[in-house]
Amino acid sequence: MKLFIGLLILMGMQQTFAQNRTDPVLFMGNISNPFGISASGKQITTFSFEIKGFNDVSSGEAGAQVLVLGLSTTTAVSNPCNNSDNMCVQECVEYSFGVYQCFCSKGYEDSTTEAVAPSPLPQNGFVCEDVDECTLYPEPCGTGQQSCNNTIGSYNCTCISGYVVSADQESCVDFDECTNATSSDCDINASCINFDGGFRCECNRGYDGDGTNGNCTDIDECLAGNVTCGGLGTCSNTDGSYRCECIFGFEETNSTGTPTCIDIDECTDAGVSCGHPDAECQNTHGSFRCRCKKGFSGNGTHCTDIDECLGLNDCHVNATCANTHGNYTCECHEDFLGNGFTCNAGEMSYCFRARIVGRIELIRSGFLESTTEGIIRNSFGRLMVQYQRNINNFFVSGYNVTLEPTRRTILIVRICFNAISKTPDELGEIFADNSATGTLNRQFWSLRDYDECTENYLNCNDAATCENTMGDAICTCPDNRYDFGEMQGLMSGVTCMEPIEFECQGSSANISLLTPYWAQKYINVRNVFVNQGCTGFTVGDIWHRYICNGTVTANGTHLISAFKVADVIPPGGYAINRLDTTFRCIQPAQQNFTTNITSEDNVVDPGVQTDDNAESSIKPLLFVGGYKNAVVDGVRTGEKACVKLEDPNIPENIKIMVEELHTSAPGDDQKFTLLKDYCPVTLPGLEIETTNGGICFTMHRPQASTILEVQLVVNLCTIEDCPTPSCGRKRRSALMRQKRSEELKAISFLIKIDPEDTCDRDCGSGACLLDILNQKQCICPDHSIKTGDGKCKATRNGAFSNSDGSTSDMNILVLVVGLLAGAFLICLLGFVVYSRRRSSILFNDKQMEMKGVYTNSIDVD
């Protein structure tokens, strides 16, 4: 074939317009429409055609079956390509069930954009336009093109010298001058060699010249002196070649095109005979000789049979040798099976696990642990000899006995046979029916099958079932577990994996599907739907994981996040098994699992029951000076630090309330309690503000720390059930007696103190903050007091004393303050008496005005 590459490309492009099973297809159906009843009482029915589109042949045939089998009024048109309403403008190919496909003829380009429901893909063959091959492709006629002329649906070519137009007028093919005697002028002793667009002449082997007529002359190979005939003959020149005159025992051969002399195999010549029927001819270089065949002895002229049974032979020890003419045969003895060279009594190979029956404690007491196995092996050998002597058809050839590790109250041995004539069931019966005649440490013993299942000796998985067999046991994973060990070529039933792993993470969850398990159920994990907007990804070789947000609802005490896991059937597909399961995360202490199985589908029950506590998904966001400016480099002391608590998964009717706020240096037991029972705790210089889902407080620096640890206790509650805190003393006590929500969560996080913060006062166990005058002040944590120098000092059991028992400076300060307060009260009493005498009426009026000024508590939202 000598077509230009461009022509091949053109042909390849045109082939794409032909039928293709992966291209969209059409289905033509005949629909019967009952119209009414005629006057004679017969049913009047009209018929109409219906055309539906599908993505490819497979989905089209499947969809056609559904339409025909599911709708009694629809039948498939048997020859849709012959129907004038099939929408095809040129070519049509039919498949089964009324499915067909349109496509454009060769030389036309398919410009169809129309789709036919339910398929969204554009069909083929509705709009076909002529392709101008002459302008679209370079040299569409090939290398020999002279000109190209486009026609409707095709084109034709004219060719240069050395080429002719092809039968279809669409390419220039090489003209073979060598097949046309008038077109070539080669010598009679030359060969014509055609090539693309021309030819050449070459003299044949044995001739020399340019190959044209009259210009090839014979070469005398013998005169050149490079022919030896293999050293076994004389060279003789011939026209265009030479021949060899070979010596006796050799003959000429020209199989390679070069004559030479080779040995004659006289043994293949029918006229050569060794003269004895048990002798054979053996060829030699230039001659032959006779020798006796295998199994005979002699000089080749006289041969005598050798009786191998009297000497060396390969018969098995349990076989009989029989001499034959020139050979011998072996036959196994009675009760043995084999070809005579190998004789076993029904040979089988397997391992048998058995329990030694007897007084185990006395048997063990007589031997060292290291020697027990060897002693048992020797005793078992004597037992096998006894069985072969006394039991018909019992044969053993090679075995190994090992003592398996167990508790000291039992002895378990594993016997692996190279060849044995009895099945495991037969051997178990022999063990049970024959008591031992030997002893171990003067104790009688026998063998019995060991039931591995009673003690789970094979470590079967908790979900697996164990079935004891004679000499062994079988572990089997249940249908709703995947046998990972069996997949790895290991023992079955040991690793039974759950097909779904589910882990709650607040209102989100990790859901992992075991790919090979669901593949066995004909469910593709990539076609599984888990909540709206959730996508999966492959993890390793066997898992497909989804990390999803749940569909959240709430009741009085819990947040419930639901995750629906179900397979999706692709368009035109069908399902053998279905997956339809719903998981639920219940915060904070419970996770429930439910399965939604319908009566219409064969839904696979994954058998997963988990109790995984859900963790909080609340995330703290840090701002400064309110809830608009996010913290970048940290917060300075004295600034307002605001924490916004958000959980995108909880519904709008759920409220986040801060019940407690504690701060400290990271890991320090000394805590600053800023909020207790929803109410701020009074600390000089500190301000606390609470909002729904957030809290603000004055930033402070723990001693020698650049980080402030914040601990929050929050309450998740529905708006109608949330407590209404009132922070007066009486109201606070009442609030403490109210029933608390069970949705309390502890949240801990760190706030970085701005590196440019200047509050570096030594506050002892306390914290430094800048007041409104930008003065460095100390605040003291719980269970501490402020000393005379302004520092904070931790107390023990509420007593203000130093470690040496002396009165503290603070006690002295309190005494001085008490004396001053007493003097002030005496002066105040005198002033009150004086005032009463002057205006008792006015005082009584003012007293009425002041009533209740400080009795109403302040409500904090």
mmCIF file of C-alpha atoms in Angstrom, residues 184-477:
data_model
loop_
_atom_site.group_PDB
_atom_site.id
_atom_site.type_symbol
_atom_site.label_atom_id
_atom_site.label_comp_id
_atom_site.label_asym_id
_atom_site.label_seq_id
_atom_site.Cartn_x
_atom_site.Cartn_y
_atom_site.Cartn_z
ATOM 1 C CA SER A 184 10.409 -1.867 -18.285
ATOM 2 C CA ASP A 185 13.675 -2.643 -20.149
ATOM 3 C CA CYS A 186 15.534 -5.026 -17.806
ATOM 4 C CA ASP A 187 17.965 -7.760 -18.878
ATOM 5 C CA ILE A 188 16.760 -11.370 -18.969
ATOM 6 C CA ASN A 189 19.206 -12.107 -16.114
ATOM 7 C CA ALA A 190 18.048 -9.109 -14.096
ATOM 8 C CA SER A 191 15.110 -8.352 -11.779
ATOM 9 C CA CYS A 192 12.742 -5.420 -12.087
ATOM 10 C CA ILE A 193 12.199 -3.633 -8.750
ATOM 11 C CA ASN A 194 9.190 -1.368 -8.549
ATOM 12 C CA PHE A 195 9.072 1.628 -6.191
ATOM 13 C CA ASP A 196 6.626 4.439 -5.573
ATOM 14 C CA GLY A 197 6.424 6.405 -8.847
ATOM 15 C CA GLY A 198 9.081 4.421 -10.779
ATOM 16 C CA PHE A 199 11.256 1.247 -11.081
ATOM 17 C CA ARG A 200 14.865 0.052 -11.426
ATOM 18 C CA CYS A 201 16.727 -3.014 -12.818
ATOM 19 C CA GLU A 202 19.213 -5.126 -10.805
ATOM 20 C CA CYS A 203 21.283 -8.071 -12.120
ATOM 21 C CA ASN A 204 20.463 -11.397 -10.513
ATOM 22 C CA ARG A 205 22.834 -13.188 -8.152
ATOM 23 C CA GLY A 206 25.749 -14.628 -10.143
ATOM 24 C CA TYR A 207 25.670 -11.804 -12.681
ATOM 25 C CA ASP A 208 27.304 -8.401 -12.856
ATOM 26 C CA GLY A 209 26.121 -5.168 -14.602
ATOM 27 C CA ASP A 210 23.610 -2.308 -14.408
ATOM 28 C CA GLY A 211 20.626 -4.575 -15.016
ATOM 29 C CA THR A 212 19.421 -3.035 -18.277
ATOM 30 C CA ASN A 213 18.898 -5.162 -21.351
ATOM 31 C CA GLY A 214 22.187 -6.814 -22.464
ATOM 32 C CA ASN A 215 24.204 -5.519 -19.524
ATOM 33 C CA CYS A 216 24.281 -8.560 -17.116
ATOM 34 C CA THR A 217 27.286 -10.955 -17.513
ATOM 35 C CA ASP A 218 27.994 -14.257 -15.668
ATOM 36 C CA ILE A 219 30.410 -14.271 -12.695
ATOM 37 C CA ASP A 220 32.833 -17.283 -12.483
ATOM 38 C CA GLU A 221 32.707 -18.031 -8.728
ATOM 39 C CA CYS A 222 35.232 -20.883 -9.038
ATOM 40 C CA LEU A 223 37.781 -18.581 -10.711
ATOM 41 C CA ALA A 224 37.413 -16.040 -7.900
ATOM 42 C CA GLY A 225 38.710 -18.700 -5.501
ATOM 43 C CA ASN A 226 36.284 -17.995 -2.681
ATOM 44 C CA VAL A 227 34.264 -21.221 -3.083
ATOM 45 C CA THR A 228 35.480 -24.310 -1.152
ATOM 46 C CA CYS A 229 32.372 -26.545 -1.231
ATOM 47 C CA GLY A 230 32.943 -27.023 2.488
ATOM 48 C CA GLY A 231 36.304 -28.697 1.757
ATOM 49 C CA LEU A 232 34.390 -31.843 0.750
ATOM 50 C CA GLY A 233 34.173 -31.383 -3.052
ATOM 51 C CA THR A 234 35.347 -29.607 -6.240
ATOM 52 C CA CYS A 235 33.844 -26.327 -7.582
ATOM 53 C CA SER A 236 32.404 -26.308 -11.152
ATOM 54 C CA ASN A 237 31.134 -23.002 -12.689
ATOM 55 C CA THR A 238 27.668 -22.760 -14.286
ATOM 56 C CA ASP A 239 25.721 -19.930 -15.979
ATOM 57 C CA GLY A 240 24.884 -17.537 -13.144
ATOM 58 C CA SER A 241 26.063 -19.941 -10.390
ATOM 59 C CA TYR A 242 28.319 -23.001 -9.711
ATOM 60 C CA ARG A 243 28.020 -26.575 -8.374
ATOM 61 C CA CYS A 244 30.057 -28.878 -6.126
ATOM 62 C CA GLU A 245 31.337 -32.341 -7.082
ATOM 63 C CA CYS A 246 31.282 -34.001 -3.563
ATOM 64 C CA ILE A 247 33.427 -36.893 -2.269
ATOM 65 C CA PHE A 248 31.964 -40.290 -1.188
ATOM 66 C CA GLY A 249 29.554 -40.078 1.768
ATOM 67 C CA PHE A 250 28.597 -36.509 1.001
ATOM 68 C CA GLU A 251 26.133 -34.844 -1.319
ATOM 69 C CA GLU A 252 25.572 -31.347 -2.733
ATOM 70 C CA THR A 253 22.942 -29.059 -1.192
ATOM 71 C CA ASN A 254 21.813 -25.599 -2.260
ATOM 72 C CA SER A 255 19.214 -24.922 0.453
ATOM 73 C CA THR A 256 20.772 -21.541 1.346
ATOM 74 C CA GLY A 257 21.421 -20.459 -2.257
ATOM 75 C CA THR A 258 25.129 -21.271 -1.906
ATOM 76 C CA PRO A 259 26.043 -24.816 -3.091
ATOM 77 C CA THR A 260 28.104 -26.872 -0.644
ATOM 78 C CA CYS A 261 28.686 -30.506 0.406
ATOM 79 C CA ILE A 262 26.935 -32.086 3.414
ATOM 80 C CA ASP A 263 27.013 -35.535 5.026
ATOM 81 C CA ILE A 264 24.654 -38.201 3.670
ATOM 82 C CA ASP A 265 22.534 -39.833 6.423
ATOM 83 C CA GLU A 266 22.787 -43.449 5.344
ATOM 84 C CA CYS A 267 20.434 -44.501 8.159
ATOM 85 C CA THR A 268 17.537 -42.854 6.326
ATOM 86 C CA ASP A 269 18.341 -44.750 3.123
ATOM 87 C CA ALA A 270 15.994 -47.688 2.711
ATOM 88 C CA GLY A 271 18.818 -49.725 1.216
ATOM 89 C CA VAL A 272 20.927 -49.630 4.425
ATOM 90 C CA SER A 273 20.180 -52.316 7.092
ATOM 91 C CA CYS A 274 22.011 -53.462 10.214
ATOM 92 C CA GLY A 275 20.723 -57.012 9.729
ATOM 93 C CA HIS A 276 19.351 -57.496 13.300
ATOM 94 C CA PRO A 277 15.893 -56.430 14.529
ATOM 95 C CA ASP A 278 17.228 -55.261 17.924
ATOM 96 C CA ALA A 279 19.987 -53.122 16.414
ATOM 97 C CA GLU A 280 19.748 -49.573 15.139
ATOM 98 C CA CYS A 281 21.686 -47.533 12.576
ATOM 99 C CA GLN A 282 23.769 -44.604 13.831
ATOM 100 C CA ASN A 283 24.972 -42.055 11.276
ATOM 101 C CA THR A 284 28.585 -40.859 11.375
ATOM 102 C CA HIS A 285 30.437 -38.141 9.448
ATOM 103 C CA GLY A 286 30.613 -39.506 5.917
ATOM 104 C CA SER A 287 29.475 -43.002 6.933
ATOM 105 C CA PHE A 288 27.371 -44.989 9.548
ATOM 106 C CA ARG A 289 27.567 -47.829 12.103
ATOM 107 C CA CYS A 290 25.201 -50.294 13.806
ATOM 108 C CA ARG A 291 24.601 -50.598 17.585
ATOM 109 C CA CYS A 292 22.204 -52.503 19.839
ATOM 110 C CA LYS A 293 19.088 -50.677 20.997
ATOM 111 C CA LYS A 294 18.530 -49.633 24.625
ATOM 112 C CA GLY A 295 17.698 -52.696 26.697
ATOM 113 C CA PHE A 296 19.971 -54.942 24.617
ATOM 114 C CA SER A 297 23.673 -55.755 24.676
ATOM 115 C CA GLY A 298 25.958 -56.747 21.762
ATOM 116 C CA ASN A 299 28.047 -55.397 18.887
ATOM 117 C CA GLY A 300 25.193 -54.256 16.657
ATOM 118 C CA THR A 301 25.281 -57.368 14.531
ATOM 119 C CA HIS A 302 24.214 -59.724 17.324
ATOM 120 C CA CYS A 303 22.060 -58.293 20.202
ATOM 121 C CA THR A 304 20.803 -59.960 23.425
ATOM 122 C CA ASP A 305 17.979 -58.735 25.745
ATOM 123 C CA ILE A 306 19.014 -57.315 29.167
ATOM 124 C CA ASP A 307 16.876 -58.434 32.166
ATOM 125 C CA GLU A 308 16.616 -55.170 34.171
ATOM 126 C CA CYS A 309 14.728 -56.880 36.988
ATOM 127 C CA LEU A 310 17.910 -58.731 37.888
ATOM 128 C CA GLY A 311 19.859 -55.516 38.220
ATOM 129 C CA LEU A 312 19.151 -51.815 38.403
ATOM 130 C CA ASN A 313 15.592 -50.589 37.854
ATOM 131 C CA ASP A 314 13.366 -47.756 39.084
ATOM 132 C CA CYS A 315 10.488 -49.811 40.449
ATOM 133 C CA HIS A 316 9.023 -48.659 43.803
ATOM 134 C CA VAL A 317 9.724 -50.728 46.891
ATOM 135 C CA ASN A 318 5.999 -51.586 46.969
ATOM 136 C CA ALA A 319 5.996 -52.646 43.299
ATOM 137 C CA THR A 320 6.898 -55.806 41.303
ATOM 138 C CA CYS A 321 9.313 -55.705 38.343
ATOM 139 C CA ALA A 322 8.508 -57.716 35.174
ATOM 140 C CA ASN A 323 11.081 -58.062 32.356
ATOM 141 C CA THR A 324 9.986 -57.485 28.744
ATOM 142 C CA HIS A 325 11.782 -57.662 25.395
ATOM 143 C CA GLY A 326 14.215 -54.744 25.597
ATOM 144 C CA ASN A 327 12.506 -53.154 28.601
ATOM 145 C CA TYR A 328 10.670 -53.866 31.898
ATOM 146 C CA THR A 329 7.469 -52.912 33.691
ATOM 147 C CA CYS A 330 6.632 -52.055 37.324
ATOM 148 C CA GLU A 331 3.321 -52.864 38.997
ATOM 149 C CA CYS A 332 2.328 -51.681 42.487
ATOM 150 C CA HIS A 333 1.505 -54.310 45.062
ATOM 151 C CA GLU A 334 -2.059 -54.942 46.116
ATOM 152 C CA ASP A 335 -3.595 -52.075 48.196
ATOM 153 C CA PHE A 336 -1.148 -49.565 46.673
ATOM 154 C CA LEU A 337 -1.889 -47.035 43.972
ATOM 155 C CA GLY A 338 0.562 -45.649 41.406
ATOM 156 C CA ASN A 339 2.443 -46.296 38.162
ATOM 157 C CA GLY A 340 4.864 -48.784 39.672
ATOM 158 C CA PHE A 341 7.621 -46.234 40.014
ATOM 159 C CA THR A 342 5.589 -44.402 42.716
ATOM 160 C CA CYS A 343 3.183 -46.439 44.851
ATOM 161 C CA ASN A 344 0.973 -44.807 47.466
ATOM 162 C CA ALA A 345 -2.277 -46.058 48.900
ATOM 163 C CA GLY A 346 -4.736 -43.385 47.679
ATOM 164 C CA GLU A 347 -2.211 -40.574 48.154
ATOM 165 C CA MET A 348 -3.438 -37.379 49.837
ATOM 166 C CA SER A 349 -1.610 -34.507 51.552
ATOM 167 C CA TYR A 350 -3.080 -32.474 54.427
ATOM 168 C CA CYS A 351 -2.560 -31.395 58.037
ATOM 169 C CA PHE A 352 -4.585 -32.760 60.962
ATOM 170 C CA ARG A 353 -4.859 -30.998 64.354
ATOM 171 C CA ALA A 354 -5.469 -33.501 67.152
ATOM 172 C CA ARG A 355 -5.873 -33.496 70.926
ATOM 173 C CA ILE A 356 -3.911 -35.982 73.047
ATOM 174 C CA VAL A 357 -6.276 -37.802 75.396
ATOM 175 C CA GLY A 358 -4.933 -39.025 78.723
ATOM 176 C CA ARG A 359 -3.782 -37.695 82.068
ATOM 177 C CA ILE A 360 -2.108 -34.606 80.648
ATOM 178 C CA GLU A 361 -0.721 -33.310 83.955
ATOM 179 C CA LEU A 362 1.141 -36.605 84.526
ATOM 180 C CA ILE A 363 2.296 -36.843 80.924
ATOM 181 C CA ARG A 364 3.740 -33.304 81.066
ATOM 182 C CA SER A 365 5.339 -33.822 84.462
ATOM 183 C CA GLY A 366 7.692 -36.483 83.157
ATOM 184 C CA PHE A 367 9.307 -34.380 80.429
ATOM 185 C CA LEU A 368 11.005 -31.074 79.984
ATOM 186 C CA GLU A 369 9.011 -28.672 77.834
ATOM 187 C CA SER A 370 11.804 -28.632 75.233
ATOM 188 C CA THR A 371 11.819 -32.434 74.839
ATOM 189 C CA THR A 372 8.066 -33.094 74.919
ATOM 190 C CA GLU A 373 7.611 -32.568 71.160
ATOM 191 C CA GLY A 374 10.379 -35.030 70.235
ATOM 192 C CA ILE A 375 9.009 -37.714 72.576
ATOM 193 C CA ILE A 376 5.491 -37.302 71.181
ATOM 194 C CA ARG A 377 6.896 -37.485 67.621
ATOM 195 C CA ASN A 378 8.625 -40.823 68.367
ATOM 196 C CA SER A 379 5.497 -42.251 69.991
ATOM 197 C CA PHE A 380 3.405 -41.111 67.018
ATOM 198 C CA GLY A 381 5.835 -42.903 64.677
ATOM 199 C CA ARG A 382 5.259 -46.167 66.526
ATOM 200 C CA LEU A 383 1.523 -45.532 66.348
ATOM 201 C CA MET A 384 1.679 -45.081 62.548
ATOM 202 C CA VAL A 385 3.580 -48.390 62.209
ATOM 203 C CA GLN A 386 0.867 -50.071 64.272
ATOM 204 C CA TYR A 387 -1.909 -48.579 62.126
ATOM 205 C CA GLN A 388 -0.231 -49.673 58.859
ATOM 206 C CA ARG A 389 0.194 -53.189 60.219
ATOM 207 C CA ASN A 390 -3.334 -53.625 61.590
ATOM 208 C CA ILE A 391 -5.585 -51.437 59.373
ATOM 209 C CA ASN A 392 -6.374 -52.352 55.788
ATOM 210 C CA ASN A 393 -5.286 -49.887 53.096
ATOM 211 C CA PHE A 394 -3.595 -47.598 55.631
ATOM 212 C CA PHE A 395 -0.443 -46.134 54.110
ATOM 213 C CA VAL A 396 1.676 -43.149 55.162
ATOM 214 C CA SER A 397 4.704 -41.773 53.373
ATOM 215 C CA GLY A 398 6.337 -38.879 55.173
ATOM 216 C CA TYR A 399 4.848 -36.707 57.943
ATOM 217 C CA ASN A 400 5.813 -34.083 60.497
ATOM 218 C CA VAL A 401 4.482 -33.743 64.053
ATOM 219 C CA THR A 402 4.633 -30.399 65.910
ATOM 220 C CA LEU A 403 3.405 -29.512 69.389
ATOM 221 C CA GLU A 404 1.255 -26.375 69.255
ATOM 222 C CA PRO A 405 1.428 -23.762 72.031
ATOM 223 C CA THR A 406 -1.530 -24.071 74.414
ATOM 224 C CA ARG A 407 -2.256 -23.890 78.121
ATOM 225 C CA ARG A 408 -0.599 -26.647 80.195
ATOM 226 C CA THR A 409 -3.836 -28.508 80.876
ATOM 227 C CA ILE A 410 -4.078 -29.750 77.269
ATOM 228 C CA LEU A 411 -1.726 -31.102 74.586
ATOM 229 C CA ILE A 412 -2.457 -30.264 70.947
ATOM 230 C CA VAL A 413 -0.407 -31.667 68.058
ATOM 231 C CA ARG A 414 -0.505 -30.825 64.354
ATOM 232 C CA ILE A 415 0.369 -33.660 61.982
ATOM 233 C CA CYS A 416 1.164 -32.758 58.366
ATOM 234 C CA PHE A 417 1.216 -35.761 55.992
ATOM 235 C CA ASN A 418 3.207 -35.792 52.744
ATOM 236 C CA ALA A 419 1.136 -38.740 51.525
ATOM 237 C CA ILE A 420 -1.573 -40.727 53.266
ATOM 238 C CA SER A 421 -4.221 -43.126 52.004
ATOM 239 C CA LYS A 422 -7.028 -42.018 54.362
ATOM 240 C CA THR A 423 -9.183 -38.892 54.284
ATOM 241 C CA PRO A 424 -9.331 -36.606 57.349
ATOM 242 C CA ASP A 425 -12.771 -38.034 58.262
ATOM 243 C CA GLU A 426 -11.460 -41.597 57.973
ATOM 244 C CA LEU A 427 -8.357 -40.758 60.031
ATOM 245 C CA GLY A 428 -10.544 -39.140 62.732
ATOM 246 C CA GLU A 429 -12.603 -42.338 62.953
ATOM 247 C CA ILE A 430 -9.410 -44.411 63.201
ATOM 248 C CA PHE A 431 -8.180 -42.240 66.068
ATOM 249 C CA ALA A 432 -11.537 -42.606 67.850
ATOM 250 C CA ASP A 433 -11.886 -46.374 67.273
ATOM 251 C CA ASN A 434 -8.336 -47.389 68.219
ATOM 252 C CA SER A 435 -7.018 -46.874 71.717
ATOM 253 C CA ALA A 436 -3.300 -46.384 72.037
ATOM 254 C CA THR A 437 -1.133 -49.355 72.882
ATOM 255 C CA GLY A 438 1.861 -47.215 73.896
ATOM 256 C CA THR A 439 2.463 -44.853 76.784
ATOM 257 C CA LEU A 440 3.848 -41.393 77.436
ATOM 258 C CA ASN A 441 5.600 -41.200 80.824
ATOM 259 C CA ARG A 442 3.944 -44.519 81.671
ATOM 260 C CA GLN A 443 0.534 -42.977 80.899
ATOM 261 C CA PHE A 444 -1.714 -44.416 78.195
ATOM 262 C CA TRP A 445 -2.644 -41.931 75.528
ATOM 263 C CA SER A 446 -4.713 -41.688 72.343
ATOM 264 C CA LEU A 447 -5.605 -39.069 69.727
ATOM 265 C CA ARG A 448 -8.925 -37.355 69.071
ATOM 266 C CA ASP A 449 -10.024 -34.526 66.801
ATOM 267 C CA TYR A 450 -9.553 -31.146 68.504
ATOM 268 C CA ASP A 451 -12.572 -28.824 68.368
ATOM 269 C CA GLU A 452 -10.875 -25.486 67.627
ATOM 270 C CA CYS A 453 -14.172 -23.623 67.862
ATOM 271 C CA THR A 454 -14.739 -24.271 71.588
ATOM 272 C CA GLU A 455 -11.840 -21.992 72.549
ATOM 273 C CA ASN A 456 -11.615 -19.946 69.331
ATOM 274 C CA TYR A 457 -8.200 -21.480 68.746
ATOM 275 C CA LEU A 458 -7.975 -20.031 65.222
ATOM 276 C CA ASN A 459 -8.773 -16.490 66.465
ATOM 277 C CA CYS A 460 -11.938 -16.237 64.395
ATOM 278 C CA ASN A 461 -13.308 -12.726 64.282
ATOM 279 C CA ASP A 462 -16.045 -11.919 66.816
ATOM 280 C CA ALA A 463 -18.463 -11.432 63.938
ATOM 281 C CA ALA A 464 -17.440 -14.709 62.218
ATOM 282 C CA THR A 465 -18.848 -18.191 62.677
ATOM 283 C CA CYS A 466 -16.550 -21.116 63.432
ATOM 284 C CA GLU A 467 -17.344 -24.576 62.004
ATOM 285 C CA ASN A 468 -15.329 -27.495 63.294
ATOM 286 C CA THR A 469 -14.165 -30.061 60.750
ATOM 287 C CA MET A 470 -12.254 -33.272 61.263
ATOM 288 C CA GLY A 471 -8.666 -32.190 61.915
ATOM 289 C CA ASP A 472 -9.300 -28.497 61.349
ATOM 290 C CA ALA A 473 -11.910 -25.723 61.513
ATOM 291 C CA ILE A 474 -13.302 -23.060 59.161
ATOM 292 C CA CYS A 475 -13.915 -19.420 60.104
ATOM 293 C CA THR A 476 -16.511 -17.645 57.987
ATOM 294 C CA CYS A 477 -17.314 -13.934 58.018
#
